[in-house]
Tab-separated table of C-alpha atoms in Angstrom:
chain	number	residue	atom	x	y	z
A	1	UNK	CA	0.000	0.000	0.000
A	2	UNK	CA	0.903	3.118	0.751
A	3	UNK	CA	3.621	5.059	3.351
A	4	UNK	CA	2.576	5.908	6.353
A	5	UNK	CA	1.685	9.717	7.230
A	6	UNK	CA	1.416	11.500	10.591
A	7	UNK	CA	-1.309	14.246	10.759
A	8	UNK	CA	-1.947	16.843	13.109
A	9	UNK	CA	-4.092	14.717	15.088
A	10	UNK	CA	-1.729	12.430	15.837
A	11	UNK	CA	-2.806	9.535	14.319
A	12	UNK	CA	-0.901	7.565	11.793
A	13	UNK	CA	-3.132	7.220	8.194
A	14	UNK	CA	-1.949	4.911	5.006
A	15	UNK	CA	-1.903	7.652	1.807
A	16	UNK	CA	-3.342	5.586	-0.736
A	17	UNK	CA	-2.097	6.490	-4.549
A	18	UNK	CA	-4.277	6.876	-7.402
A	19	UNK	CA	-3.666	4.129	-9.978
A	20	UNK	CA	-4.902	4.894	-13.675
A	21	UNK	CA	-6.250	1.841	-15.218
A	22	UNK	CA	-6.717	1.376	-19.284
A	23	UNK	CA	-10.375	1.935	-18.520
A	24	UNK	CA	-10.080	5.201	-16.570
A	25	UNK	CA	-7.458	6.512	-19.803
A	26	UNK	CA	-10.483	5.868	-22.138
A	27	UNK	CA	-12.799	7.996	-20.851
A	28	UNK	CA	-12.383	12.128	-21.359
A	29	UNK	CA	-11.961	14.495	-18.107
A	30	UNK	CA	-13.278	17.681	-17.431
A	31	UNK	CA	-10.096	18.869	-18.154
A	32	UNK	CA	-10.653	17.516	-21.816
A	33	UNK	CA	-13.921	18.898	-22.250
A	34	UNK	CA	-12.728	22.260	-21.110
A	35	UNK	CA	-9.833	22.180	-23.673
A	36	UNK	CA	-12.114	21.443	-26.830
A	37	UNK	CA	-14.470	23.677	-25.763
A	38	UNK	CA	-12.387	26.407	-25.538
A	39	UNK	CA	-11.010	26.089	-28.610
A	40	UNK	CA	-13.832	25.743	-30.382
A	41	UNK	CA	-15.205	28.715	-28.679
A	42	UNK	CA	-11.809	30.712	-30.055
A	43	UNK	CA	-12.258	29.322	-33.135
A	44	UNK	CA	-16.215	30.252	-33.870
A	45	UNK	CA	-15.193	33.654	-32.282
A	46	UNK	CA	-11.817	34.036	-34.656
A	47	UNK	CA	-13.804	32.802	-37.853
A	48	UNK	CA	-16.857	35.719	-36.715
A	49	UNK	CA	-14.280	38.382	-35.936
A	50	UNK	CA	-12.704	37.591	-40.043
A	51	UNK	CA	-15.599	37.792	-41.705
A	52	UNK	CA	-16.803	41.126	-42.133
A	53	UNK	CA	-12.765	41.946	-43.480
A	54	UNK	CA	-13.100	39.184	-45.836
A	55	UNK	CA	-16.875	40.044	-47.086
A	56	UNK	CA	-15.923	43.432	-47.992
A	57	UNK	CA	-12.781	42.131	-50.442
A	58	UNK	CA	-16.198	40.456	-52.327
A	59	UNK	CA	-17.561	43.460	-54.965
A	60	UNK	CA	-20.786	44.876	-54.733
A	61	UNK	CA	-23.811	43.818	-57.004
A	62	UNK	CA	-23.341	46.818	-58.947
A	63	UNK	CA	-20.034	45.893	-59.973
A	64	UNK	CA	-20.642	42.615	-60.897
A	65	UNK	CA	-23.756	43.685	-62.754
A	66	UNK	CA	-21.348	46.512	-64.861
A	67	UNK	CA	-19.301	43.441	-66.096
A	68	UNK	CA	-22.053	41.173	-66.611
A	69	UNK	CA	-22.954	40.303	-70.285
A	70	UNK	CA	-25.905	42.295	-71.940
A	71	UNK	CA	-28.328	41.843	-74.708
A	72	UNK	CA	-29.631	43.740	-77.141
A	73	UNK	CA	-32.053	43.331	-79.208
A	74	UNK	CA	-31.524	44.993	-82.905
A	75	UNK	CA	-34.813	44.450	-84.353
A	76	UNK	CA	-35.900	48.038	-83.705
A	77	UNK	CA	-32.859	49.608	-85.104
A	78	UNK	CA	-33.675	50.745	-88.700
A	79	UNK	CA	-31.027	49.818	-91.914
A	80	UNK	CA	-28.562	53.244	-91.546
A	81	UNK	CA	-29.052	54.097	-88.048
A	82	UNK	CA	-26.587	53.335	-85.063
A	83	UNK	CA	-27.510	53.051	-81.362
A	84	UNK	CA	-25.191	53.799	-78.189
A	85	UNK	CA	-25.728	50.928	-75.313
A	86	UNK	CA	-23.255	50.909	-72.008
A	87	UNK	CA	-21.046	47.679	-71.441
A	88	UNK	CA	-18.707	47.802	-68.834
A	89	UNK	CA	-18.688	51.461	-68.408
A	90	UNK	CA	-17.657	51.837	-72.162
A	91	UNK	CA	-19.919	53.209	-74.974
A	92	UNK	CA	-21.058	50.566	-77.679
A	93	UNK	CA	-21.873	51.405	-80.997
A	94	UNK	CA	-24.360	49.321	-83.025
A	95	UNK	CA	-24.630	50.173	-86.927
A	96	UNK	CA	-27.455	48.862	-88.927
A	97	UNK	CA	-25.229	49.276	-91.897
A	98	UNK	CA	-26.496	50.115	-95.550
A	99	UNK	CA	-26.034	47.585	-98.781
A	100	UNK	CA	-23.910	51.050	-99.841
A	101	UNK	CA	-21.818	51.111	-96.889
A	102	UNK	CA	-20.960	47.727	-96.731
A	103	UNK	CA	-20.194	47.382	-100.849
A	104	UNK	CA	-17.689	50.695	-100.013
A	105	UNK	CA	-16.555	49.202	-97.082
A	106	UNK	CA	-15.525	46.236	-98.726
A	107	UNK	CA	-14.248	48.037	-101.621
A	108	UNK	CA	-11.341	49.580	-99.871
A	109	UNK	CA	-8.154	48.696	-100.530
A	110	UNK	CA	-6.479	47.145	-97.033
A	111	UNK	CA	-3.390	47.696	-97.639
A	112	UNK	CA	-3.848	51.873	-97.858
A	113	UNK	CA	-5.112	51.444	-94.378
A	114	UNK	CA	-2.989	52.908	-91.108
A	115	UNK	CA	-4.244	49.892	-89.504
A	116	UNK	CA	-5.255	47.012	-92.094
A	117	UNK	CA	-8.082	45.058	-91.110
A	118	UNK	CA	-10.804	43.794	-93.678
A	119	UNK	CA	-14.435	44.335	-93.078
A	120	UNK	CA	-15.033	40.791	-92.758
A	121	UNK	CA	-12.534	40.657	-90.135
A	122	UNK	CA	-14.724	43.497	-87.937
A	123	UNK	CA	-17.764	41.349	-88.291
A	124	UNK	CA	-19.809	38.792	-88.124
A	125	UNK	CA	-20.231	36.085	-91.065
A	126	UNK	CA	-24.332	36.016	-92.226
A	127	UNK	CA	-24.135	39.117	-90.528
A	128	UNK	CA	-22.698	41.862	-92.149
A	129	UNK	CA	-24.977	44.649	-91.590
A	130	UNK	CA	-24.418	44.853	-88.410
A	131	UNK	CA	-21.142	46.871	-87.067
A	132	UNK	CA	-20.504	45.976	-83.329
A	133	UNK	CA	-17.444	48.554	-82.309
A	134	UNK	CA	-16.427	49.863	-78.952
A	135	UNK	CA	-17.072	53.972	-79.141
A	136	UNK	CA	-13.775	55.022	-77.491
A	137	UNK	CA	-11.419	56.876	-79.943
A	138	UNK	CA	-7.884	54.847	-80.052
A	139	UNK	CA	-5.904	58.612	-79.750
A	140	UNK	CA	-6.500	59.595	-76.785
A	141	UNK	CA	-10.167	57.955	-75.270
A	142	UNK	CA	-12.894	60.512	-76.802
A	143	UNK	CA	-16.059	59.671	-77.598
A	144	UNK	CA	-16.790	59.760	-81.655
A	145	UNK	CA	-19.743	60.890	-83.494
A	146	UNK	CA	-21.549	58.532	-85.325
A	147	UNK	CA	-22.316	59.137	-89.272
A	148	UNK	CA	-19.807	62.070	-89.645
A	149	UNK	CA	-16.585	62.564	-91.190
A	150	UNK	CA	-15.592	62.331	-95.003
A	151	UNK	CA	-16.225	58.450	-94.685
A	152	UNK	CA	-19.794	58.392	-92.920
A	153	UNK	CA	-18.418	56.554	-90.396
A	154	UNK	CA	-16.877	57.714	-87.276
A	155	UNK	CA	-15.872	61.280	-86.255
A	156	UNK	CA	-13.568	62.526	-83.318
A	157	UNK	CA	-14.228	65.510	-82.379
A	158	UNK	CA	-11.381	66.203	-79.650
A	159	UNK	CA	-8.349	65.235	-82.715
A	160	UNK	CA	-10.198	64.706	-86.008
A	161	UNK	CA	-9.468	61.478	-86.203
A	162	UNK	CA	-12.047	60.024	-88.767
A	163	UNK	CA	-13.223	56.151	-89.339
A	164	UNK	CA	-15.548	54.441	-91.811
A	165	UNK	CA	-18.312	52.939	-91.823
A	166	UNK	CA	-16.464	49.924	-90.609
A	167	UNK	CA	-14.941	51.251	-87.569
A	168	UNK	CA	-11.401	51.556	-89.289
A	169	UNK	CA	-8.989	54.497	-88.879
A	170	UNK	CA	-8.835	56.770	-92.356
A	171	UNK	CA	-7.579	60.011	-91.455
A	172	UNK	CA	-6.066	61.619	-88.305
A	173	UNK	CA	-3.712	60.790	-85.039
A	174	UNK	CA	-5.524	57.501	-84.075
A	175	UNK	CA	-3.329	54.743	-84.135
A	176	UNK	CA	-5.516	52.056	-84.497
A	177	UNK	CA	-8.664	50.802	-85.584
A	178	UNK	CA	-11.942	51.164	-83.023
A	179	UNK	CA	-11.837	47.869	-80.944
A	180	UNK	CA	-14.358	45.396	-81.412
A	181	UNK	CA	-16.089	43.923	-78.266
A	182	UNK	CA	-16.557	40.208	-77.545
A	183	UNK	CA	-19.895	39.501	-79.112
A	184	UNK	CA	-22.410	36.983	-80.427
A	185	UNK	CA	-25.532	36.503	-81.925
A	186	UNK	CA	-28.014	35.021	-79.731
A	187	UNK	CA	-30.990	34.793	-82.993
A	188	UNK	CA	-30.804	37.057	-86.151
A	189	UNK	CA	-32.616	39.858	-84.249
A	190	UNK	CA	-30.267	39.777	-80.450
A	191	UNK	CA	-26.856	39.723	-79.561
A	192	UNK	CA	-24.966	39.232	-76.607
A	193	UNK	CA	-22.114	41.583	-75.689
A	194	UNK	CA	-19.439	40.196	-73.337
């Protein structure tokens, strides 16, 4: 047993030691409880006390819904008239082009161009009457005007840069054609932009 110990009182008492048995090992303490709970209590707390910094790194709905794909439908758009829609912040030109402007546009010869690019290139096959260009001058950002200039195209009216009817640099400090946009046709009438 144990070794003999001498109170206060006087009288002799056997200390008895705790033995751990397998069984005892098995089964969790308080002690164990405690620990787990506390640390899933600092880890519920830690995760709460992260999220709001992490949810504001997510954009906003109107953000999302600037980059988000659009359609538009082209069936009201008469044959010679353009439209202005909004994709991404940017200003998109649609051009119901004209049997004359595409026959001129197609007559050009390429090669004269600042910045070759064939009209098939800047559109669609099946689908050549309609001109899908981004309205941001290449110079310096301006705005053009639609169905001005010597080419009845494009007009800049910060530079005097001027473009066709195709969207492609003729005359002025532009360096470059105007950009075409991602794009396809959803039916005849609707197309999808982004």
């Amino acid at each position: 047993m144990g070794a003999p110990w001498s109170g206060s009182t006087g009288r002799t008492e056997e200390r008895v030691g705790i033995v751990t048995t397998a069984s005892s090992a098995d089964h969790p303490t308080r002690r164990d409880f405690l620990f787990v709970a506390t640390g899933a209590f600092a880890a519920v707390g830690g995760a709460a006390a992260l999220w709001p910094f992490i949810s504001q790194m997510n954009p906003d709905a109107s953000t999302i819904a600037a980059g988000a794909p659009i359609e538009v439908d082209l069936s009201p758009i008469a044959e010679g008239q353009d439209i202005k829609v909004f994709w991404r912040g940017k200003p998109i030109y649609i051009s119901h082009r004209t049997k004359k402007q595409i026959d001129e546009a197609r007559a050009v010869n390429v090669a004269s161009l600042p910045d070759p690019q064939a009209d098939d290139a800047r559109v669609k096959s099946g689908h050549e009457q309609w001109l899908v260009v981004i309205g941001i001058c290449t110079h310096l950002g301006c705005i053009p005007i639609a169905h001005e200039g010597s080419y009845d195209g494009f007009f800049c009216p910060c530079h005097g840069s001027v473009y066709d009817t195709s969207g492609r640099i003729r005359q002025g400090p532009a360096p470059s054609n105007l950009a075409v946009p991602p794009y396809t046709f959803v039916s005849d009438t609707k197309i999808q932009i982004g």
